[in-house]
Short mmCIF file of C-alpha atoms and ligand atoms in Angstrom, two decimals:
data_model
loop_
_atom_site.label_atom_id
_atom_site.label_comp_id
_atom_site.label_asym_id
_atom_site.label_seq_id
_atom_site.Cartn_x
_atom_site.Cartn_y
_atom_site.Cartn_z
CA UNK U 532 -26.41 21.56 -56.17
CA UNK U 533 -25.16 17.84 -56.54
CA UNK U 534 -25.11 16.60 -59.97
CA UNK U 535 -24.25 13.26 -61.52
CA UNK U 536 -22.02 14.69 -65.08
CA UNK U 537 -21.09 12.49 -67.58
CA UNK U 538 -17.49 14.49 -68.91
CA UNK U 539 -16.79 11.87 -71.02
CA UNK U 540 -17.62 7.68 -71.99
CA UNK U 541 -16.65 5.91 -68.25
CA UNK U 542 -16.24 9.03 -66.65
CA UNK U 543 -19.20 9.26 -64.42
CA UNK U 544 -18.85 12.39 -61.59
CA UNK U 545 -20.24 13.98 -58.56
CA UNK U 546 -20.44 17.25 -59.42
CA UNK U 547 -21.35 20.63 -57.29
CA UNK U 548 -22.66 22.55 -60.37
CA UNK U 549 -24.71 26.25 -59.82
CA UNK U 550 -28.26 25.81 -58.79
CA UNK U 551 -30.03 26.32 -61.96
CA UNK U 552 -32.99 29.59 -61.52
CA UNK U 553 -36.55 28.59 -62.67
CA UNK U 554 -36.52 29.78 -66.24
CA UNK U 555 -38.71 32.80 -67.66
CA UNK U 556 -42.51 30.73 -67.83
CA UNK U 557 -41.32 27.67 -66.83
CA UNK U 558 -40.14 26.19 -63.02
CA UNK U 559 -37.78 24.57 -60.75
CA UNK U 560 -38.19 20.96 -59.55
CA UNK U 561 -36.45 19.48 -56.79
CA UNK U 562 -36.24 15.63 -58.07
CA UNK U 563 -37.99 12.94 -55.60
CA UNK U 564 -36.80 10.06 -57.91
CA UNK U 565 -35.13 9.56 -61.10
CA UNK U 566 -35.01 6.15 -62.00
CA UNK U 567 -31.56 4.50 -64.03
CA UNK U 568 -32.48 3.35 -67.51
CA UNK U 569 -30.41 0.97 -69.45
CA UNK U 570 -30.15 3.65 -71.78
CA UNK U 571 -27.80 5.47 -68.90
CA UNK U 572 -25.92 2.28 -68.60
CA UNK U 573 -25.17 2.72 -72.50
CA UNK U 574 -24.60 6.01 -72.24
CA UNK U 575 -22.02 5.79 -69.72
CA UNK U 576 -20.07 2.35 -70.90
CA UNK U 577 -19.73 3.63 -74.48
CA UNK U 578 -22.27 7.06 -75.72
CA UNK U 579 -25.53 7.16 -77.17
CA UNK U 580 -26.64 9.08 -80.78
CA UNK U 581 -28.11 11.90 -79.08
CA UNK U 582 -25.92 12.25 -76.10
CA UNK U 583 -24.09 15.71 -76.05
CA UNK U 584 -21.20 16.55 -73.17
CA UNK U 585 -20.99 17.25 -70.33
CA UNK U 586 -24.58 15.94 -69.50
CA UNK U 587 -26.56 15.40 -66.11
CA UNK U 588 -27.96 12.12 -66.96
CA UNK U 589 -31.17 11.12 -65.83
CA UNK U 590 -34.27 10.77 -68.19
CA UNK U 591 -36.88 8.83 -66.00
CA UNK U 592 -37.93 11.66 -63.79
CA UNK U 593 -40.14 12.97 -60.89
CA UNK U 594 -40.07 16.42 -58.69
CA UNK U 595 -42.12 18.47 -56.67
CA UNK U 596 -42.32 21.95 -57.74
CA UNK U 597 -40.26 24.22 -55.74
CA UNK U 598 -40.48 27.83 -57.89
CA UNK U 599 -42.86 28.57 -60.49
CA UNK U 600 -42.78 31.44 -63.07
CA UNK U 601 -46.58 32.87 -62.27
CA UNK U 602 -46.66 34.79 -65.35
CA UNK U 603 -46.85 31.72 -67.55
CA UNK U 604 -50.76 31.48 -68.67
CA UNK U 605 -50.77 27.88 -68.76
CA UNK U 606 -49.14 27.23 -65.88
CA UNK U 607 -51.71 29.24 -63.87
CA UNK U 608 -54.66 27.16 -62.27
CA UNK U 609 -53.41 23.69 -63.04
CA UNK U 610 -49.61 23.67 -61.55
CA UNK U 611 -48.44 25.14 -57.97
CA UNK U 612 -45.33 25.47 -55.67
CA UNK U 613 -45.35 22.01 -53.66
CA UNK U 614 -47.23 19.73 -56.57
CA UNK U 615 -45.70 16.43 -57.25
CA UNK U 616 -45.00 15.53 -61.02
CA UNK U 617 -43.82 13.43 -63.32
CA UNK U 618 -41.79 14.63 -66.68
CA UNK U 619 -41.76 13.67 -69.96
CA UNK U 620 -38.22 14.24 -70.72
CA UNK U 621 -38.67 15.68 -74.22
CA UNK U 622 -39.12 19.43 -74.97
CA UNK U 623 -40.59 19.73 -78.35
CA UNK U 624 -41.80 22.99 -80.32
CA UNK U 625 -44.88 21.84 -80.01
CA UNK U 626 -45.71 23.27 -83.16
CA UNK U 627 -44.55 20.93 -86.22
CA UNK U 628 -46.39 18.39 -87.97
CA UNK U 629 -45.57 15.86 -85.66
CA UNK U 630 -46.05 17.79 -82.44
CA UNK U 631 -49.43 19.15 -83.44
CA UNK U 632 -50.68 15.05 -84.51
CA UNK U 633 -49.83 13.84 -81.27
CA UNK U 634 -46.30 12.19 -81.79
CA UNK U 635 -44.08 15.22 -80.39
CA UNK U 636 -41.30 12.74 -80.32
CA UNK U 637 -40.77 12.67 -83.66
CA UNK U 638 -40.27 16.32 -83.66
CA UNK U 639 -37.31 17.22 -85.75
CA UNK U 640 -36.38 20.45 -83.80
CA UNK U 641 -36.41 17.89 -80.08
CA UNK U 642 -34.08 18.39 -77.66
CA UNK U 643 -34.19 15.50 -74.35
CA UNK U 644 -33.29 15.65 -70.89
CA UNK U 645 -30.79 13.46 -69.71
CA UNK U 646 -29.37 13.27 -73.64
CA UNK U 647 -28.84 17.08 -75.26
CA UNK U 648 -29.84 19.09 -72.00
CA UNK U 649 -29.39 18.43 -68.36
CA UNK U 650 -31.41 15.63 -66.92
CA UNK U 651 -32.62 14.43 -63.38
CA UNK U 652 -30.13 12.78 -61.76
CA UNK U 653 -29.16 16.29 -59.71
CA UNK U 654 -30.73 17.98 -56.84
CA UNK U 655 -32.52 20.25 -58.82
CA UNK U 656 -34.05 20.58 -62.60
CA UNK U 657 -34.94 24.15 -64.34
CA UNK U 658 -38.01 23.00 -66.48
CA UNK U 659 -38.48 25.50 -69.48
CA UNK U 660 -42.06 26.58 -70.62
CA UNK U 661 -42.60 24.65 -73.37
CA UNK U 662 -42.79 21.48 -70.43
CA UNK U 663 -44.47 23.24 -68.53
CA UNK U 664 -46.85 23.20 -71.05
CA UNK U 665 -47.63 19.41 -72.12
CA UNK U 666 -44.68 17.62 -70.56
CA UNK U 667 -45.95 17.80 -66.85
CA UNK U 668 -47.99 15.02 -65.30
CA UNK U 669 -49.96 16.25 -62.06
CA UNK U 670 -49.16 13.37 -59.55
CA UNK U 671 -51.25 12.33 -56.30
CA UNK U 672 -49.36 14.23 -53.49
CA UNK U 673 -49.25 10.45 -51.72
CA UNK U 674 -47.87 8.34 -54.50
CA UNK U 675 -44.56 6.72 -53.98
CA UNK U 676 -41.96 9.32 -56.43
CA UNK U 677 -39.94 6.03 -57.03
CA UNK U 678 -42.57 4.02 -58.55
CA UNK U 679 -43.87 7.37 -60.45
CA UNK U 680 -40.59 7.43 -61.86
CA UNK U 681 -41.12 4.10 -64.13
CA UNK U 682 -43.74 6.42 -65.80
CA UNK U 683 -41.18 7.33 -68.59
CA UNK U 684 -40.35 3.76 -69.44
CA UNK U 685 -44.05 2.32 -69.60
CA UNK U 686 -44.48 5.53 -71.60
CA UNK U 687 -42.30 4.01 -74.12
CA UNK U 688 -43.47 0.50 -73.69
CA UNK U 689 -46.93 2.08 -74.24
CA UNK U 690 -45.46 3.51 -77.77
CA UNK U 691 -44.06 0.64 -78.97
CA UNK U 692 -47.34 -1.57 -78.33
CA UNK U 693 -49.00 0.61 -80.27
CA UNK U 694 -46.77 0.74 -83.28
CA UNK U 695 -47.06 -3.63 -82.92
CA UNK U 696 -51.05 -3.13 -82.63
CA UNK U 697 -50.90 -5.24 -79.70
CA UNK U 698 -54.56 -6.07 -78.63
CA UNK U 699 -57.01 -8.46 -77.21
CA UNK U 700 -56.56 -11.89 -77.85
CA UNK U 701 -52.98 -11.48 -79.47
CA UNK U 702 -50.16 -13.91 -78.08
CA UNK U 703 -47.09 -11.84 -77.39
CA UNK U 704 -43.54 -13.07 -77.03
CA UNK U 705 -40.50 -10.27 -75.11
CA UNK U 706 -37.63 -10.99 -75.48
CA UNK U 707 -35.69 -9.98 -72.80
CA UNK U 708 -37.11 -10.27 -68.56
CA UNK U 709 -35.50 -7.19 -67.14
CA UNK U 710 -37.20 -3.81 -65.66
CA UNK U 711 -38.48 -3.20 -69.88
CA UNK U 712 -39.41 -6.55 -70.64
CA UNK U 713 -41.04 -6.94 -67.28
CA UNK U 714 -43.36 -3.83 -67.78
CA UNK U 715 -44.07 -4.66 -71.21
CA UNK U 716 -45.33 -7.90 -69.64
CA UNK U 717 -47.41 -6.20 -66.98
CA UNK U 718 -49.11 -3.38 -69.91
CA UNK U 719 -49.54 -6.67 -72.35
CA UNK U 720 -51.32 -8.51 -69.67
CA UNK U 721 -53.53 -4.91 -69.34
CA UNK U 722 -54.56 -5.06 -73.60
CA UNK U 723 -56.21 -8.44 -72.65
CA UNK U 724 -53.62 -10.33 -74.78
CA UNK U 725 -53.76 -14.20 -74.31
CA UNK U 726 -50.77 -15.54 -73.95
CA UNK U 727 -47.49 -13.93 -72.90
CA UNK U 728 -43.84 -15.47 -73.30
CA UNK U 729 -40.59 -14.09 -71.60
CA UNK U 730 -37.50 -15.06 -72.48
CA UNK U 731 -35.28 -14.83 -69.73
CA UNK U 732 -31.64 -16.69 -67.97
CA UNK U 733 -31.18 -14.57 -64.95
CA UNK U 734 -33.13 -16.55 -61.86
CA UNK U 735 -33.68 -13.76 -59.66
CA UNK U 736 -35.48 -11.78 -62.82
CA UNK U 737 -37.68 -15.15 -63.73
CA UNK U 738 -38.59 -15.40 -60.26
CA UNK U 739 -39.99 -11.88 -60.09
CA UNK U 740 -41.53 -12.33 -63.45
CA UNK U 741 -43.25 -15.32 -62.48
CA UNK U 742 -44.54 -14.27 -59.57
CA UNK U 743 -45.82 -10.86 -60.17
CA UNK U 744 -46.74 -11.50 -63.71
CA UNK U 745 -49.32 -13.95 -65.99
CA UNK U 746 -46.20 -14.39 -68.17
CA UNK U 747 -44.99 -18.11 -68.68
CA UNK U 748 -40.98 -17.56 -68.70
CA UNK U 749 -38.26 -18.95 -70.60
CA UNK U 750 -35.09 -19.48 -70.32
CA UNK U 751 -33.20 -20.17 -73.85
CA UNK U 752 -30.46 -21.33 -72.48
CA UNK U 753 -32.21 -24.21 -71.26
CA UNK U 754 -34.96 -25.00 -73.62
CA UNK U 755 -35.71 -24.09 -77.10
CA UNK U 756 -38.06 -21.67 -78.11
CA UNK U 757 -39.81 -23.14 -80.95
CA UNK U 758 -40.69 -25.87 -78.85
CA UNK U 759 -41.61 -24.10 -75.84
CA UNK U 760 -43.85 -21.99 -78.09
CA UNK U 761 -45.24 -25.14 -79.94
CA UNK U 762 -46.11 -26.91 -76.28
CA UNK U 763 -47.91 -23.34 -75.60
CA UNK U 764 -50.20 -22.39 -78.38
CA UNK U 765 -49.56 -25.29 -81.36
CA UNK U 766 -48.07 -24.33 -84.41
CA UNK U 767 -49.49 -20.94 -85.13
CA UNK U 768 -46.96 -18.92 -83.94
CA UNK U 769 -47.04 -15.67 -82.13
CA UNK U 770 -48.97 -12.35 -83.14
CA UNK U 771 -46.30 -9.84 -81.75
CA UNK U 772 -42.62 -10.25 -80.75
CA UNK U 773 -41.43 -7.38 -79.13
CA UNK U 774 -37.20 -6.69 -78.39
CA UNK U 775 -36.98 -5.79 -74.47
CA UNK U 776 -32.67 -6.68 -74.29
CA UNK U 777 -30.06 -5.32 -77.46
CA UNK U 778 -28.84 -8.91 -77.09
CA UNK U 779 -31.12 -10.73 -79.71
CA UNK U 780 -30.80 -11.75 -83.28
CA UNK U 781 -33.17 -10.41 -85.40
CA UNK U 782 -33.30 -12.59 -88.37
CA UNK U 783 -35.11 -14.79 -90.52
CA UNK U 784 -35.38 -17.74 -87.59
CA UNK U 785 -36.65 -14.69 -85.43
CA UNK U 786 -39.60 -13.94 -88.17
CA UNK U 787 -40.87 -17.34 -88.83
CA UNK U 788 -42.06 -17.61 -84.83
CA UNK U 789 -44.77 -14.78 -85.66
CA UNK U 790 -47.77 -16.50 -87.17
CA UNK U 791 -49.08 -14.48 -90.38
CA UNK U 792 -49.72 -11.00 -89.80
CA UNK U 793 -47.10 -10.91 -87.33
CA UNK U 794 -45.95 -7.60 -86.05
CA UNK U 795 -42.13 -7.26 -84.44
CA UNK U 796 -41.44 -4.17 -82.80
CA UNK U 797 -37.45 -3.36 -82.66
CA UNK U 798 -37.88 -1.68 -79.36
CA UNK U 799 -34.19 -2.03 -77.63
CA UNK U 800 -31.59 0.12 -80.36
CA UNK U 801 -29.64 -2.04 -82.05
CA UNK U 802 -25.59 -1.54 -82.41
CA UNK U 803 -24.17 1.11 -84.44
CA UNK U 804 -23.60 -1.24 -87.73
CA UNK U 805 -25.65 -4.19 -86.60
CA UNK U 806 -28.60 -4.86 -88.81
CA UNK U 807 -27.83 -2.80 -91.87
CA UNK U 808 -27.45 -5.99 -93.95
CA UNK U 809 -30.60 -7.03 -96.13
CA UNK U 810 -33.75 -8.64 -94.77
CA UNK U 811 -35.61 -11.22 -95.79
CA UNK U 812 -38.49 -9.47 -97.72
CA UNK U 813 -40.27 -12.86 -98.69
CA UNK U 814 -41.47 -13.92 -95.78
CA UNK U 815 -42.56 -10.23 -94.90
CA UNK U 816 -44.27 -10.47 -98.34
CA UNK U 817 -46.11 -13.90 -97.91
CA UNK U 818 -46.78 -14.09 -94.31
CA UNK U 819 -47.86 -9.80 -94.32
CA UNK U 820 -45.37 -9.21 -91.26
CA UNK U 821 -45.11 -5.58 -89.98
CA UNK U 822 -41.44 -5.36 -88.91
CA UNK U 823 -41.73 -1.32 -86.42
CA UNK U 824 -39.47 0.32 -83.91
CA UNK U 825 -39.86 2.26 -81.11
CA UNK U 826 -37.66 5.38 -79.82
CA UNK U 827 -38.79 6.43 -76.75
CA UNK U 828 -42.35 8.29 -76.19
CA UNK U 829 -44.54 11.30 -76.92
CA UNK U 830 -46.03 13.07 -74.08
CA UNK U 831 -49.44 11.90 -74.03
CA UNK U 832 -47.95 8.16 -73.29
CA UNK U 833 -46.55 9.84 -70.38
CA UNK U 834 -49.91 10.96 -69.45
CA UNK U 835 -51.09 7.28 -70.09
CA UNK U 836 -48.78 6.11 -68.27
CA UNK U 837 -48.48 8.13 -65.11
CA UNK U 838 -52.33 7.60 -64.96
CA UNK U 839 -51.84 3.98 -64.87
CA UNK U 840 -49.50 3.51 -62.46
CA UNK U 841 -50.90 6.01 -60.25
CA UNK U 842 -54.61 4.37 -60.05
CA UNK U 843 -53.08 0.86 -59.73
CA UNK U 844 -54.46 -0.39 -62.68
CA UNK U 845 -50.30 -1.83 -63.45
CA UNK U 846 -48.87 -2.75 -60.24
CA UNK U 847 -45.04 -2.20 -60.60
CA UNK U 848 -43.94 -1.49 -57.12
CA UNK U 849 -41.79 -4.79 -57.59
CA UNK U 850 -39.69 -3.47 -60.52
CA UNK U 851 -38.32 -1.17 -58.39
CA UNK U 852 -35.75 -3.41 -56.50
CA UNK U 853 -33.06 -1.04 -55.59
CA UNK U 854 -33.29 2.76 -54.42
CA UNK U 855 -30.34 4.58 -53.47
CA UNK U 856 -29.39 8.83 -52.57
CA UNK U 857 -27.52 11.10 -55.48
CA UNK U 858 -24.47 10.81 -53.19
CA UNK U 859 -24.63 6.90 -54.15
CA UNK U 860 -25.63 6.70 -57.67
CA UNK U 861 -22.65 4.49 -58.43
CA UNK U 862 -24.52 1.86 -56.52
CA UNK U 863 -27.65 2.42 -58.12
CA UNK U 864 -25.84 1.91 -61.70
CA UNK U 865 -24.30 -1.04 -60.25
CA UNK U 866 -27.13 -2.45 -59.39
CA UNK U 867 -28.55 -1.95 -63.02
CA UNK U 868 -25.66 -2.95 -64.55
CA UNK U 869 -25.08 -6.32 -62.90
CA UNK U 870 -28.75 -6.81 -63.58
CA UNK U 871 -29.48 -8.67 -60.18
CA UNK U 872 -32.68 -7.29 -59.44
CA UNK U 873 -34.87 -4.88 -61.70
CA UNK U 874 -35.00 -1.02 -61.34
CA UNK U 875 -32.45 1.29 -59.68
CA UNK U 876 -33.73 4.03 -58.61
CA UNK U 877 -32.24 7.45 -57.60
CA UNK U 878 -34.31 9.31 -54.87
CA UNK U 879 -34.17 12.78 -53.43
CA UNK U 880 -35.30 11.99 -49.83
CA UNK U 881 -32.40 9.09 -48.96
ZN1 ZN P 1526 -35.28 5.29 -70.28
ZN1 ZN P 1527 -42.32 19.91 -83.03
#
């Protein structure tokens, strides 16, 4: 089969690597869509903390099942040859702490596609058991595989709103307008929050943003933030800041635009070294701020979030603004990389 291989950082290859066999009680996809992540971008430009090689990249996934390993009880009844599905690219033990309260990815024993073991952006995927077991989202046979594919990063959008509490009536500022910050935007807009502020300089991103999006946009560059946000909603501040771009400064100036009880999730990973310094516990002390991260998703955000693109309920068809074949996946990465449009994404059927 055609694989994309990382061998090394830069060296991105077409490979023609074995077809992988559908491992004992668990299947083989053929992948419809696997969608570039700015996390690939990383990976290939300079490595990534979990990143093992030589890896087929590929994280955001979604396949029809071609093989399926009958014996496996719960498999039986609820999967089939020829269903469409979405992946959660984590394979946890599913028995830990953490795996048994719902967050399986925090569990320590974790292994994830695309980062330690062969991801989607290849013909074909061997998906063990334990995914086949609570990784596997059941897709409408009809749905579009390319815009199923953005399941995996509202999944994680969908965690780190939850670590900032974000909820009705809260006003929200992302920093950061591209294919993250933009479906942050859209799942903000779905919690009933009341305001929501973009930062963003590229025009073709704050033209998508403002037109498929409640979000009022802004472009630093060309106005300042404290007094866009003090024209917006007074001097109160905002409820939840959340990072959608590593290019930010989190500091002290960052914390004094949340209004007390603030929450900031730190959802794009910082720089090896950046941010180790001392922070300013004060104001976290007097105004009660909740400073969280966010590291990518458990499964049942992946549920969540298949479900809601799925029924509608978040219309992202316009995030995806690129879609390219395997055999052109350099275009698809340039296409992320020069961060013209939104989403690249790789699909099986171009
Ligand atoms: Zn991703
Ligand atoms: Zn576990």
């Amino acid at each position: 089969m055609l694989a994309a291989v990382l061998k090394a950082p830069g060296l991105l290859e077409l490979d023609d690597l074995p077809d992988p066999a559908a491992p004992r009680g668990g299947a083989l996809l053929k992948i419809k869509a696997c969608a570039v992540c700015g996390t690939d971008i990383k990976m290939r430009e300079k490595g990534h903390r979990d990143l093992v090689y030589p890896r087929v990249l590929g994280h955001e996934m979604v396949g029809r099942i071609v093989e399926i390993d009958a014996s496996c009880g719960l498999a039986k009844g609820c999967l089939a040859e020829g269903d469409l599905v979405q992946i959660w690219p984590g394979i946890a033990c599913r028995r830990c702490g953490p795996c048994l309260r719902q967050a399986d990815n925090r569990c320590p024993d974790i292994k994830i596609m695309g980062f330690n073991c062969d991801g989607g952006f290849a013909e074909l995927l061997a998906l063990t058991g334990q995914s086949l077991s609570g990784g596997v989202n059941l897709l409408p046979g009809n749905v579009d595989p390319a815009l199923a594919a953005l399941a995996e990063p509202l999944a994680c959008c969908i965690n780190g709103q939850e670590q900032a509490c974000v909820s009705k009536g809260d006003r929200v500022l992302i920093l950061g307008g591209g294919p993250i910050g933009a479906l942050h935007a859209l799942l903000a807009e779905l919690h009933g929050v009341e305001k929501i502020i973009v930062t963003e300089r590229l025009p073709a991103r704050i033209r998508l943003l403002k037109s498929h999006t409640n979000a009022s946009v802004v472009d630093p560059t060309e106005e300042s933030l404290e007094s866009v946000l003090a024209a917006e909603m007074g001097c109160n501040g905002v409820d939840v800041i959340l990072t959608a771009t590593p290019a930010v400064q989190v500091d002290g100036d960052l914390l004094r635009l949340l209004s007390p009880g603030g929450r900031i999730c730190i959802f794009s990973g910082p720089a090896p070294g950046d941010y180790q310094e001392r922070i300013d516990l004060r104001s976290i002390h007097y105004h009660e701020l909740t400073i969280t991260g966010a590291y990518g998703c458990a499964s049942r955000h992946n549920r969540s979030a298949a479900e809601l693109l799925t029924s509608g309920m978040i219309k992202a068809h316009w995030i995806v603004t690129k879609r390219t074949s395997l055999a052109r996946i350099e275009d698809a990465f340039s296409h992320s990389s020069q961060r013209t449009g939104l989403k690249s994404v790789v699909c099986g059927n171009l």
